[in-house]
PDB file of C-alpha atoms in Angstrom:
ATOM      1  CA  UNK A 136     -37.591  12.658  -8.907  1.00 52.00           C
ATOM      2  CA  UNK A 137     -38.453  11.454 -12.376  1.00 57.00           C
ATOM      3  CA  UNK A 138     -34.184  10.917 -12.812  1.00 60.00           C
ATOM      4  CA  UNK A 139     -34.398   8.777  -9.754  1.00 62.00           C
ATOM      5  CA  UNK A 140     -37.089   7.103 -11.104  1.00 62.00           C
ATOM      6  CA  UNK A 141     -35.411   6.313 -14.183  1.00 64.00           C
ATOM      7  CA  UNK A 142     -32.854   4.769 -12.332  1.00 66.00           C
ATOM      8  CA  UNK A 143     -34.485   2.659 -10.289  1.00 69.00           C
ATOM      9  CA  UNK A 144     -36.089   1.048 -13.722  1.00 69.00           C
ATOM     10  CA  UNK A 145     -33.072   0.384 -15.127  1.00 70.00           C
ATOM     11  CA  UNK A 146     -31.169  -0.948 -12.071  1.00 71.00           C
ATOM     12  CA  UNK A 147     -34.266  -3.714 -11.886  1.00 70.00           C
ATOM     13  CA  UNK A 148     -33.777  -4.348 -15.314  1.00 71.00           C
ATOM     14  CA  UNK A 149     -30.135  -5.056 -14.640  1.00 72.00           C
ATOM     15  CA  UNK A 150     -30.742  -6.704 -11.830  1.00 70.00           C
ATOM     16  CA  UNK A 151     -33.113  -9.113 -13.969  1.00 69.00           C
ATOM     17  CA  UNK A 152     -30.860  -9.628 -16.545  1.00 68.00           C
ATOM     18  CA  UNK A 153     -27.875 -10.664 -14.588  1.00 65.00           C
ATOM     19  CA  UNK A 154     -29.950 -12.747 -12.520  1.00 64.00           C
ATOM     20  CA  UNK A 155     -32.824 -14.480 -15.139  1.00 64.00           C
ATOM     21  CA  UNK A 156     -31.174 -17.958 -14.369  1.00 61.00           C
ATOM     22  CA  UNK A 157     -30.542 -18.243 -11.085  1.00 59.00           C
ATOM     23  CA  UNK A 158     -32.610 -18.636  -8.265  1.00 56.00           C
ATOM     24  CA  UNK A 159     -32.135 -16.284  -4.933  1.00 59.00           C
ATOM     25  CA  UNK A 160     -33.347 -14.925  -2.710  1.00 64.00           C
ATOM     26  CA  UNK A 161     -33.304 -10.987  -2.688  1.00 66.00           C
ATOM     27  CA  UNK A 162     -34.421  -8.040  -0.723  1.00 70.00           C
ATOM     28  CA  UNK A 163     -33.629  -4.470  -0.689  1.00 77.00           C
ATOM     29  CA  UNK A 164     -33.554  -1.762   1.416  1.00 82.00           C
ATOM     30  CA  UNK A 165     -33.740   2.178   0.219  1.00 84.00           C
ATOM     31  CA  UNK A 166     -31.892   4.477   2.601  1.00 87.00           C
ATOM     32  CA  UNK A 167     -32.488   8.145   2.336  1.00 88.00           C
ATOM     33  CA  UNK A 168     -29.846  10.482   3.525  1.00 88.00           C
ATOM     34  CA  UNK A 169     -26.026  10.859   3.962  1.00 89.00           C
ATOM     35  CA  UNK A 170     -25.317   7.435   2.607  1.00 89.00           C
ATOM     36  CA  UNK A 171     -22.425   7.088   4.868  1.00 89.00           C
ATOM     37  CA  UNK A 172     -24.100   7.565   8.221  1.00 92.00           C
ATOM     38  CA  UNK A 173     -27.520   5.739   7.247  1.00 93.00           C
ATOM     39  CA  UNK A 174     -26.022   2.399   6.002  1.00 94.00           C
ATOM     40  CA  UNK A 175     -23.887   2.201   8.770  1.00 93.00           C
ATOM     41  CA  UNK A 176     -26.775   2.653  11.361  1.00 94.00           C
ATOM     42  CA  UNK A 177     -29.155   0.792   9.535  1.00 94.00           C
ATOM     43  CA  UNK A 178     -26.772  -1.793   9.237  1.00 93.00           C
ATOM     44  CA  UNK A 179     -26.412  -1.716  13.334  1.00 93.00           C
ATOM     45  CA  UNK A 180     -29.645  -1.253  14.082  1.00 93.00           C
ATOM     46  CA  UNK A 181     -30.708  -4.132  12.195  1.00 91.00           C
ATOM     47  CA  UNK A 182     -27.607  -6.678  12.438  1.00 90.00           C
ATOM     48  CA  UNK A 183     -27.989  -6.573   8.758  1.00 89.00           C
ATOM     49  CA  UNK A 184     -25.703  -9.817   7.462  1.00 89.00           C
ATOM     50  CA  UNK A 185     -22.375  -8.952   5.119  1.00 92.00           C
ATOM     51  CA  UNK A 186     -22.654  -7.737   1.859  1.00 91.00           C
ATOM     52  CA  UNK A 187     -22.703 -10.299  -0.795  1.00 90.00           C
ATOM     53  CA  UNK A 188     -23.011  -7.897  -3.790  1.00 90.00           C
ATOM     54  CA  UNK A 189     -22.775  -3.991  -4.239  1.00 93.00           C
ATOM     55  CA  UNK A 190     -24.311  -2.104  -7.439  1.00 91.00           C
ATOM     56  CA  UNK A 191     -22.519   1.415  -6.260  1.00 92.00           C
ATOM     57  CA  UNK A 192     -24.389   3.902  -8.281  1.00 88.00           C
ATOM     58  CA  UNK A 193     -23.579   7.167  -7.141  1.00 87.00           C
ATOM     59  CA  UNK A 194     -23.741   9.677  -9.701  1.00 84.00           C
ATOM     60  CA  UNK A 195     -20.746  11.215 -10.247  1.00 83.00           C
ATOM     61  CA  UNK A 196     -18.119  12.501  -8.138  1.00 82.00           C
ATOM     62  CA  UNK A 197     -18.796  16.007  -8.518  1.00 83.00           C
ATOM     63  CA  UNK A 198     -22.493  15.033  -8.051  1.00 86.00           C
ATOM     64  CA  UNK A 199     -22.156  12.974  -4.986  1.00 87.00           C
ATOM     65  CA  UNK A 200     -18.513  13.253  -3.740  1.00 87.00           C
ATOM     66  CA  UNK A 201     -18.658  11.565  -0.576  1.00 90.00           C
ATOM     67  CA  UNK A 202     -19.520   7.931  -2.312  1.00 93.00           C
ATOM     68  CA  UNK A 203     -16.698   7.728  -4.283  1.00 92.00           C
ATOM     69  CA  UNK A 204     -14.295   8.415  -1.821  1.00 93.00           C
ATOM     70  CA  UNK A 205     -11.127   5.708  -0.131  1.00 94.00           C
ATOM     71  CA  UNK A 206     -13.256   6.023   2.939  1.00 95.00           C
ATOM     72  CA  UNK A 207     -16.768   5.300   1.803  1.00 96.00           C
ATOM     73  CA  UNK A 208     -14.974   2.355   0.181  1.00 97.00           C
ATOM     74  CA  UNK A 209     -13.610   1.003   3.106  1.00 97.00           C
ATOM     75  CA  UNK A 210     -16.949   1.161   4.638  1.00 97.00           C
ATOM     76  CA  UNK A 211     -18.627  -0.915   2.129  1.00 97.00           C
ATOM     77  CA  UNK A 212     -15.503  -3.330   2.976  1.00 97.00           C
ATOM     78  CA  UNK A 213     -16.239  -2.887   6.416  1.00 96.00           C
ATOM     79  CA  UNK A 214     -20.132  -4.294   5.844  1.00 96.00           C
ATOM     80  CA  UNK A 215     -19.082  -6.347   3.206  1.00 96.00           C
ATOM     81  CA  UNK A 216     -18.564 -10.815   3.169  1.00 94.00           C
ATOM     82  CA  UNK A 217     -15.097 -12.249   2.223  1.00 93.00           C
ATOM     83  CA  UNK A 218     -17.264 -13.143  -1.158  1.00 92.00           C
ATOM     84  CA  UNK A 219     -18.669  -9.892  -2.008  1.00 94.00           C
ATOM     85  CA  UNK A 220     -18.719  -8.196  -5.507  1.00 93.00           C
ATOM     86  CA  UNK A 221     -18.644  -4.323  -6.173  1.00 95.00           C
ATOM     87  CA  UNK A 222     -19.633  -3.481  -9.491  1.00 93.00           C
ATOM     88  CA  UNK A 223     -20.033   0.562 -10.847  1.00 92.00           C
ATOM     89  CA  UNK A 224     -20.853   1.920 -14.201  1.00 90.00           C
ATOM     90  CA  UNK A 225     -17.749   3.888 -13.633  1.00 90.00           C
ATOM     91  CA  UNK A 226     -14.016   3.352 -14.856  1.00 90.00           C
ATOM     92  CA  UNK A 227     -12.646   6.516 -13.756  1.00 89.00           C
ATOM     93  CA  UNK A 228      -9.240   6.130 -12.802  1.00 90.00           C
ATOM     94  CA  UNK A 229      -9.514   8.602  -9.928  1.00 90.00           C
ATOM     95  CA  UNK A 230     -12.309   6.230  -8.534  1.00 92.00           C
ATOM     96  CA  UNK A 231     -10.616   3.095  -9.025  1.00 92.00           C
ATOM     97  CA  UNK A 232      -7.450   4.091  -7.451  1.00 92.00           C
ATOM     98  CA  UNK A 233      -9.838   5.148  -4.651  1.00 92.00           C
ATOM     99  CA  UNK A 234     -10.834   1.418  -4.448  1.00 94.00           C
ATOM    100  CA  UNK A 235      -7.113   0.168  -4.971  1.00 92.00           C
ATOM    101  CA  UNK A 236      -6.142   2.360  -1.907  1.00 92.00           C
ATOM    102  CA  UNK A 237      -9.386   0.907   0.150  1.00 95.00           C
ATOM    103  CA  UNK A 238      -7.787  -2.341  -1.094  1.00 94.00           C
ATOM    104  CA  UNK A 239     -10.259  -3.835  -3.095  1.00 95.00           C
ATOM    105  CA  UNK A 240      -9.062  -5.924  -5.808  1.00 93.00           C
ATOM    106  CA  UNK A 241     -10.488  -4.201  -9.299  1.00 92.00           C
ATOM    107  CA  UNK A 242     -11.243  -5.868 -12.728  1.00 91.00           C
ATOM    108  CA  UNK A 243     -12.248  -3.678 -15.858  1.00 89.00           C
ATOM    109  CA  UNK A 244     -15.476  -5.188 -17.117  1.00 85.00           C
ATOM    110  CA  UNK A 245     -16.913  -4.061 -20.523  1.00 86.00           C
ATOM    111  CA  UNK A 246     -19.696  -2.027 -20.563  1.00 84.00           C
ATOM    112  CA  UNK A 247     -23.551  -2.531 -20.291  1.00 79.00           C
ATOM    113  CA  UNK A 248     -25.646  -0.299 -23.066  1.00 82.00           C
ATOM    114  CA  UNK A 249     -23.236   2.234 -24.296  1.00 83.00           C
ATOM    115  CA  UNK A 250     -20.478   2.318 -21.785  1.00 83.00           C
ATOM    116  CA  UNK A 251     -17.241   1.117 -22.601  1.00 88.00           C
ATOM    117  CA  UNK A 252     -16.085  -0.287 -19.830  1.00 90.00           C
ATOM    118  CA  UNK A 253     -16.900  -0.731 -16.017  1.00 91.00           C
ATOM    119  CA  UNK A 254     -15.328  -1.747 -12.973  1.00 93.00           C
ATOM    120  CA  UNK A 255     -15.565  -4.690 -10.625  1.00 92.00           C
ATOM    121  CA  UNK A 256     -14.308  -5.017  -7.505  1.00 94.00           C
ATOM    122  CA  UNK A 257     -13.594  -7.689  -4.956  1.00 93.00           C
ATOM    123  CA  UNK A 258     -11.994  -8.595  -1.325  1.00 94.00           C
ATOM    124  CA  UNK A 259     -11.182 -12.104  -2.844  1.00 90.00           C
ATOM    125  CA  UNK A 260      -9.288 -12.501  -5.440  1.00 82.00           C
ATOM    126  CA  UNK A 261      -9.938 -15.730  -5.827  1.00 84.00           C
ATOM    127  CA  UNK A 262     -13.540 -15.088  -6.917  1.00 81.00           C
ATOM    128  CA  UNK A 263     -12.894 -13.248 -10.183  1.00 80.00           C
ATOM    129  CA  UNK A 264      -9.549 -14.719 -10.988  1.00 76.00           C
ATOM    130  CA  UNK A 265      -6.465 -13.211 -10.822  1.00 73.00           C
ATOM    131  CA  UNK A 266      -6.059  -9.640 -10.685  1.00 71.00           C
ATOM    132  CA  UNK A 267      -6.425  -7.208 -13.558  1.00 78.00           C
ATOM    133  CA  UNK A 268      -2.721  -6.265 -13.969  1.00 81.00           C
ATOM    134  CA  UNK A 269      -2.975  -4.748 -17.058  1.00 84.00           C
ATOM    135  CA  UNK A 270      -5.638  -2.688 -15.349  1.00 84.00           C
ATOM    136  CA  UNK A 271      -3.071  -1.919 -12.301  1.00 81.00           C
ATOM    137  CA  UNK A 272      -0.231  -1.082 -14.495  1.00 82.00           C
ATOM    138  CA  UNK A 273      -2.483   1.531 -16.452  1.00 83.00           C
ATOM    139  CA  UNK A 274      -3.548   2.805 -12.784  1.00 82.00           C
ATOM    140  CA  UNK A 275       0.042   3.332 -11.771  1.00 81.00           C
ATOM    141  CA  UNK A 276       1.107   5.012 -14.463  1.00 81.00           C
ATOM    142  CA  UNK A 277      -1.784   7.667 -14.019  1.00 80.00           C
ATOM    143  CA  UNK A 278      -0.042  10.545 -12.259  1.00 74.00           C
ATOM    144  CA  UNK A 279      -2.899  13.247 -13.360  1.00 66.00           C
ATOM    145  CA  UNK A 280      -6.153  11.375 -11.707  1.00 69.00           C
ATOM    146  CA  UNK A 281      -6.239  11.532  -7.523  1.00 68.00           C
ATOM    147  CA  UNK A 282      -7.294   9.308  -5.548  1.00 72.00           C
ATOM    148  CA  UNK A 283     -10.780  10.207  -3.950  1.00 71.00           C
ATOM    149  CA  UNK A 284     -10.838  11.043  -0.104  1.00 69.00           C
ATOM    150  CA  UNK A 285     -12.720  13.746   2.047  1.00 63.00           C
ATOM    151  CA  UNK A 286      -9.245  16.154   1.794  1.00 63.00           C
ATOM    152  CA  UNK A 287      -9.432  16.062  -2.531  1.00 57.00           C
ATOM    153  CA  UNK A 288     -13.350  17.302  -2.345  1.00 54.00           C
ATOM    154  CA  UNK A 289     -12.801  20.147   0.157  1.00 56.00           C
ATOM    155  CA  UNK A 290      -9.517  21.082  -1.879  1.00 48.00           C
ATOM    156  CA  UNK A 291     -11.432  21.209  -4.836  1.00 50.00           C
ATOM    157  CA  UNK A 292     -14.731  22.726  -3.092  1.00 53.00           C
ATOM    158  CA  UNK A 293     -12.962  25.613  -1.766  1.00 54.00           C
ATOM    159  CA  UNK A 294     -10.727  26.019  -5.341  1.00 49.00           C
ATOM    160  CA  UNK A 295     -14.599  26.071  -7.332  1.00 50.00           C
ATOM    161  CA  UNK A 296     -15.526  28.968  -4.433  1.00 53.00           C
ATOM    162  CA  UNK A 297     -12.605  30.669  -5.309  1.00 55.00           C
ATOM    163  CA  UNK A 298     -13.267  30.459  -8.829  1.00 50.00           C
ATOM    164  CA  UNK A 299     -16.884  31.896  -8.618  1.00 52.00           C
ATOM    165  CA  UNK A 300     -15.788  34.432  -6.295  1.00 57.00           C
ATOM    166  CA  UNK A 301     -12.918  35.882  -8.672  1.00 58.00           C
ATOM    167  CA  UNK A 302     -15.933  36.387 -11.826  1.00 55.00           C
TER     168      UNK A 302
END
């Protein structure tokens, strides 16, 4: 709880920063639950409007597998505006390939505090400029890193069984 906490203070004081001169309007909604099913029915239920912006804060793949995947991804597209912005603490390549194959177009961002870099995403090129192609090249060249989709977490769920079982 107190992790969760933590969190939650230091996404507002993001949120603050990045927004300290402009004027909006924001609300927010917390979901609890399997992220994938809640947002979408909350979304129904509720004829939320498109996604303008997207702070995707999972944990970690290992941690939370199913919100990093090409699927959840094309979700958030799914929800999303033509103008929306994804932006994650991450720059794994595993997860930005998952992105490129949900076709989202991805930019490396530096970090905030002491990560190195980050990763934005958008639908529209046109928003952030032209694509990152040093950032794509890099991506294609990665042969090691998969990209993230429901098959890749069972594969590796039932090869970490299989690993516990064999001690």
């Amino acid at each position: 709880e107190d992790g969760v906490i933590d969190r939650l203070e230091i996404t507002k004081d993001i949120i603050i920063d990045i927004t300290k001169n402009i004027v909006l309007h924001f609300s927010g909604v917390i979901l609890i639950g399997d992220g994938r099913a809640v947002l979408r029915a909350h979304c129904q239920k509720f004829s939320t409007p498109p996604f303008h912006a997207i702070f995707q804060d999972a944990f970690s793949p290992r941690k939370n597998p199913d919100l990093w995947t090409v699927e959840w991804f094309d979700l958030l597209k799914e929800l999303s505006g033509k103008e929306v912005i994804l932006s994650t603490y991450s720059s794994s390549t595993s997860i930005r390939k998952s992105l490129l194959k949900a076709q989202w177009n991805l930019y490396n961002q530096k970090g905030y505090g002491h990560k190195k870099a980050m990763t934005k995403a958008t639908l529209n090129e046109d928003i952030l400029g032209e694509k990152d192609q040093e950032l794509l090249n890099k991506l294609a060249l990665s042969q090691s890193s998969p990209i993230y989709d429901r098959d890749t977490f069972d594969f590796l769920d039932k090869r970490s069984q299989q690993k516990l079982s064999n001690k």
